[in-house]
Each structure stands twice: as C-alpha cells, then as structure tokens.
CSV table of C-alpha atoms in Angstrom, one decimal:
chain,number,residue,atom,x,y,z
L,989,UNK,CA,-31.0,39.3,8.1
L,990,UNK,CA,-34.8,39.5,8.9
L,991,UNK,CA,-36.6,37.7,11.7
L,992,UNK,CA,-37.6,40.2,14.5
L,993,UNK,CA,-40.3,38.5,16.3
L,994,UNK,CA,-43.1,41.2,15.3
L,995,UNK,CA,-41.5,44.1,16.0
L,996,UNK,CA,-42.9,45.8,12.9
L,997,UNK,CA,-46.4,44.1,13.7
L,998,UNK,CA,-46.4,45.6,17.3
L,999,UNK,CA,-45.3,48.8,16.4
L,1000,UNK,CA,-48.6,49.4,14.3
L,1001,UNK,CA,-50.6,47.5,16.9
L,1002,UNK,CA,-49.6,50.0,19.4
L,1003,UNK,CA,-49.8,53.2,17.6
L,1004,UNK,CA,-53.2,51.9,16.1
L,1005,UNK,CA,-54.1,51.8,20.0
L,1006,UNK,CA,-52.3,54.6,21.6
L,1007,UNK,CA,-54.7,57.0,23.5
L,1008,UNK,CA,-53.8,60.4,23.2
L,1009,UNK,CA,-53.1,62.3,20.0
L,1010,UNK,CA,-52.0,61.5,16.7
L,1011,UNK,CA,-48.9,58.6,16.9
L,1012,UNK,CA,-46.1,58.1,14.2
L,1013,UNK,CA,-44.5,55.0,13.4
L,1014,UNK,CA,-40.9,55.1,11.5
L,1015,UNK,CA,-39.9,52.2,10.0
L,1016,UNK,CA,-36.0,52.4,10.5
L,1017,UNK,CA,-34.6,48.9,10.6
L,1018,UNK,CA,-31.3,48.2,9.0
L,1019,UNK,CA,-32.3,44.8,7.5
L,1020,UNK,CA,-35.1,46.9,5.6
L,1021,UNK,CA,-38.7,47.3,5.8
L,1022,UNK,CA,-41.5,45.3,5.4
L,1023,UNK,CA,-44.1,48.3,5.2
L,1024,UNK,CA,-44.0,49.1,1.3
L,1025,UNK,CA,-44.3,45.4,0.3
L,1026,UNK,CA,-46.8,44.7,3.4
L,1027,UNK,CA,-49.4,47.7,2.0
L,1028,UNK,CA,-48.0,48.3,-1.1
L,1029,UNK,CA,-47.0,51.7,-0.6
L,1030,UNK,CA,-44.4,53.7,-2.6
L,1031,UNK,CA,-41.1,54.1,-1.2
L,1032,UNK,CA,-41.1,57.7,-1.1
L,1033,UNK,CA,-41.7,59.7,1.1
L,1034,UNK,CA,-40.1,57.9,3.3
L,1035,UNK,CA,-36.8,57.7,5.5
L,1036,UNK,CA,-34.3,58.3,2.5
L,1037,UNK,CA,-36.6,61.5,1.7
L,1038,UNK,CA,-37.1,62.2,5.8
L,1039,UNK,CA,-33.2,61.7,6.0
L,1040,UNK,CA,-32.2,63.8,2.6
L,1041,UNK,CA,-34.6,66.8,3.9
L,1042,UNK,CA,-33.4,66.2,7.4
L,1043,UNK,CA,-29.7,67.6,6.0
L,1044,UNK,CA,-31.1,70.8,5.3
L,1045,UNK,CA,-33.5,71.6,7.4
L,1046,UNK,CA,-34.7,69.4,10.9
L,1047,UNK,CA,-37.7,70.2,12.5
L,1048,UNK,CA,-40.7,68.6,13.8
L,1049,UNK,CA,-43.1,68.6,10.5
L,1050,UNK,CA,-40.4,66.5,8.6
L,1051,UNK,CA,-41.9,63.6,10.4
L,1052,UNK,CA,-45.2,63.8,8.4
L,1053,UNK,CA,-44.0,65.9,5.5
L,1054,UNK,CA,-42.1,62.2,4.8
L,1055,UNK,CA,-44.8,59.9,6.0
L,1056,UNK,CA,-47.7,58.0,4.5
L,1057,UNK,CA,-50.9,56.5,5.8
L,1058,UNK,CA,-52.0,52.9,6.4
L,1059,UNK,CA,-55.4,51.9,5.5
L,1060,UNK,CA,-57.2,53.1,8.9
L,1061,UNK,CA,-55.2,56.4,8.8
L,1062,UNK,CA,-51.9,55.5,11.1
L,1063,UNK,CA,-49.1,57.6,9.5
L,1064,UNK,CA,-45.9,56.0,9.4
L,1065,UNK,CA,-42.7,56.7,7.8
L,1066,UNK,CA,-41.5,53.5,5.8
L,1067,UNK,CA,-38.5,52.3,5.4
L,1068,UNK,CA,-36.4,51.3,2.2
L,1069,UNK,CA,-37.0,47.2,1.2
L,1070,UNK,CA,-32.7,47.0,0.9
L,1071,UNK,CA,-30.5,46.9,3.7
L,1072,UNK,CA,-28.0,48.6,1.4
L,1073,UNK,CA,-30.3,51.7,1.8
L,1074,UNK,CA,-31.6,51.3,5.0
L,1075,UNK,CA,-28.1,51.4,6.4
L,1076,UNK,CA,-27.3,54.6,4.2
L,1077,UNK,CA,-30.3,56.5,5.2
L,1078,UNK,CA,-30.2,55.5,9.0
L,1079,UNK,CA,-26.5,56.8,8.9
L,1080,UNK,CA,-27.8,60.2,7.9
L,1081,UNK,CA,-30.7,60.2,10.5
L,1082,UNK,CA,-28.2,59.2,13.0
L,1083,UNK,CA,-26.4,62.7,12.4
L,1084,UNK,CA,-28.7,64.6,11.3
L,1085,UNK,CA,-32.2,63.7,12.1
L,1086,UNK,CA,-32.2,63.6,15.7
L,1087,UNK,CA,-33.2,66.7,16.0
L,1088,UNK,CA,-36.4,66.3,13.8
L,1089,UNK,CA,-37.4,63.2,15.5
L,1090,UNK,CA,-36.9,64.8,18.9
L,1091,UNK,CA,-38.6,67.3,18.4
L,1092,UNK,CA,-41.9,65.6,16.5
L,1093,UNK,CA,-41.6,63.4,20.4
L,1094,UNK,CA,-41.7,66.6,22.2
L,1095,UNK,CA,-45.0,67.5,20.7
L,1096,UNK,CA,-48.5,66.3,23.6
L,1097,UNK,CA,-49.9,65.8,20.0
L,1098,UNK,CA,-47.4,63.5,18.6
L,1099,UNK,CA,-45.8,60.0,20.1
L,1100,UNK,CA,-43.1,58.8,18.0
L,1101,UNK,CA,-42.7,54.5,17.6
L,1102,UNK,CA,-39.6,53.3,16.1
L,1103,UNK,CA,-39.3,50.1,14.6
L,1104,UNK,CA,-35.6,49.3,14.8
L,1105,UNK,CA,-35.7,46.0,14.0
L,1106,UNK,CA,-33.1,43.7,15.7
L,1107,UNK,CA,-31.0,45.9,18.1
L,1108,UNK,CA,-27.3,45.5,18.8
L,1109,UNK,CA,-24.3,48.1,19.7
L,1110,UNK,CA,-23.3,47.9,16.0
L,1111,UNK,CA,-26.8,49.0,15.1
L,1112,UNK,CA,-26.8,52.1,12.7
L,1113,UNK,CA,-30.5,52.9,14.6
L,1114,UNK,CA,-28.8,53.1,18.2
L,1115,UNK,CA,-28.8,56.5,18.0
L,1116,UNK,CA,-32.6,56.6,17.3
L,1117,UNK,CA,-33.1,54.5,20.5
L,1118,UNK,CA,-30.5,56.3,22.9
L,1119,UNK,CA,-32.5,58.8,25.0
L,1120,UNK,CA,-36.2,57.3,24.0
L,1121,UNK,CA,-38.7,57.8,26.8
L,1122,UNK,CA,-38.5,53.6,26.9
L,1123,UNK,CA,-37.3,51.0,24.4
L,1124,UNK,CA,-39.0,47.7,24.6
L,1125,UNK,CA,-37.4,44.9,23.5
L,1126,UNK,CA,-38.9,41.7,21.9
L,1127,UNK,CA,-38.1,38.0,21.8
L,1128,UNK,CA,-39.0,34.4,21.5
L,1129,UNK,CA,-38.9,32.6,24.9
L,1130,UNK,CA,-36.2,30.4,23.6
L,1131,UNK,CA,-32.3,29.7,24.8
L,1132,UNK,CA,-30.8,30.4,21.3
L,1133,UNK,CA,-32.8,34.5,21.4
L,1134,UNK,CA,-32.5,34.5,25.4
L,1135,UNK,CA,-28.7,34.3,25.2
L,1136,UNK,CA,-28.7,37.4,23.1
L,1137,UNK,CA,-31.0,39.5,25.4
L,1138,UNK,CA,-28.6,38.2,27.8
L,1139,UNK,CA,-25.7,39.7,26.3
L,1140,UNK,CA,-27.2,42.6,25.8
L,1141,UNK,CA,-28.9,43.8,29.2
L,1142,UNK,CA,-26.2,45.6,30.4
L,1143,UNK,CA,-25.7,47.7,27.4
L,1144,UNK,CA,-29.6,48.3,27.5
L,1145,UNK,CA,-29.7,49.8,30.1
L,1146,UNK,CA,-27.4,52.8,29.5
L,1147,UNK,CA,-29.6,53.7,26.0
L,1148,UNK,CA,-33.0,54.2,27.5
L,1149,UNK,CA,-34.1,55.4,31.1
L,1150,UNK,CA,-37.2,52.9,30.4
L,1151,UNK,CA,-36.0,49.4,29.3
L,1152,UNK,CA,-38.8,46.8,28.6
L,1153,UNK,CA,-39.0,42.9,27.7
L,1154,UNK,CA,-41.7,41.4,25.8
L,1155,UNK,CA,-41.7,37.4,25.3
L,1156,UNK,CA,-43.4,36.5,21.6
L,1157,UNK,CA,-44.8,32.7,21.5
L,1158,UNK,CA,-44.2,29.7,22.9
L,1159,UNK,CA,-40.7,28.6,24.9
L,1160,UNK,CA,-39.7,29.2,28.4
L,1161,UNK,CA,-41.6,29.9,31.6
L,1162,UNK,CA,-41.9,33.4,33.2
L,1163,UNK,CA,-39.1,31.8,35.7
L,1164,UNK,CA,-37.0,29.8,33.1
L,1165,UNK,CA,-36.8,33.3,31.5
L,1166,UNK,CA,-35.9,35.7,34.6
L,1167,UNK,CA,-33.1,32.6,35.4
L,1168,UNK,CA,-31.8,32.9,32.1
L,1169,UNK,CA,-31.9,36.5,32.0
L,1170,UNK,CA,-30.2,37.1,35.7
C-alpha cells in the first residue's frame, strides 16, 4: 500500500537542490511509482529496462542509459505503476544491479537518491539501501508511524553507516518524539 509521507516528493526536492554535479533519482518502491502518472512519462526506460540490461551487463552508464528527465532537466529512473512489477524488477536489481548503482554513486559527477518508499526488513529494496552513504528515513510525528520507526531503529542501524530521521507535518514535539523513539 501507498502512503509514504513524501518520500518521492523529497527525493526530487533534494536532487533538484543538490550542489555538486549531476544527481539521479531511481524510483524503486515496491508499492510502485508515482513518477510516470505524476509527469506523464512513459514507463520505459526505466527500472524493469535498468534491471533487464543490468543482467547482462552492469556498469555505471546504465543509470542514465534507463533514465528520463523531469521538466527542469533532473534525470530520474521511474519506477513501474504495479507493485506486481515493482517487486519483480527490484528482485533483479537486488542481485544484479548493485553493481551498476554502486558504481554510478562512486562517480564526484554523479549522487545517486533512491526513493524506496516504505522501508522494512521484508523490503525487496533493502539491498538498495544497505551500504548507502546515509538513508534518511521519513515520518508523520504521530504514535501510530512512531511505533514503527520504533521497531525499526535497531535494524536501521546495521544497513547504513548514516541513519537520518525526518518528521513530515503536524503531531508530536521534538521531545514527545525522542521519548517515543528511546
């Protein structure tokens, strides 16, 4: 099910701003993305085609071989509408685009943003995030989206080196939050 507070919003936002070289942003949530729809782009290229190619042949140009450009010029790499294919194509990445997104990260010229959408263990995007310079995750101030972070923190902490929180909206205080949290 959809429903990440913004992720996909603040991915853009952030590549749009980001201050050195040319960012990416690949859509890879396993609910589906909202990019085609939101700037009614084709679905291909995109990460089935990044994921098909990735079989054969991963390196560092696959990441904009697949991708498309947002009015403004942002590349980004969107992600299938169905969860059905989303799931499919982010099992493929999983084991065998790693090395093509790694190595597009490694590039001064390139920073890489993926959108995972909501994160958990089960996630077929963990292996995206494991390893990522940081991973920042995002929520509504709220018990009911708290109590997940919760669960979650220790397991965070053993994907990336750079863990982050972001609070969307309205809820909780900055100290209701870090209680809740631990």
């Amino acid at each position: 099910m959809k429903g990440s507070p913004g992720v996909t919003t603040a991915a853009l936002a952030l590549a749009a701003r980001w201050p050195d070289g040319e960012p990416i942003v690949v859509e890879a949530d396993p609910a589906g993305g909202d990019l085609t729809a939101r700037f009614r782009l084709p679905t291909t290229p995109g990460v089935v085609s990044l994921a098909a190619a990735a079989r054969r042949h991963p390196s560092a140009e696959l990441l904009f071989e697949h991708s498309q450009r947002l009015p403004g010029g942002l590349p980004v790499v969107v992600g299938p509408v169905a969860a059905e294919q989303a799931h499919a194509a982010l099992d493929v990445l999983a084991q065998r685009g790693l090395r093509a997104l790694r190595a597009a990260a490694r590039s001064p010229e390139t920073a890489v943003l993926v959108d995972v959408g909501r994160l958990d263990a089960a996630s077929p995007a963990l292996p995206l995030v494991r390893g990522a310079d940081a991973l920042v995750v995002m929520t509504r101030p709220r018990a009911d989206e708290l109590s997940h972070v919760a669960a979650m923190m220790e397991s965070v902490s053993t994907w990336t080196r750079t863990p982050g929180l972001v609070l969307i909206g309205d809820g909780h205080s900055r100290a209701e939050v870090e209680h809740e949290l631990g």
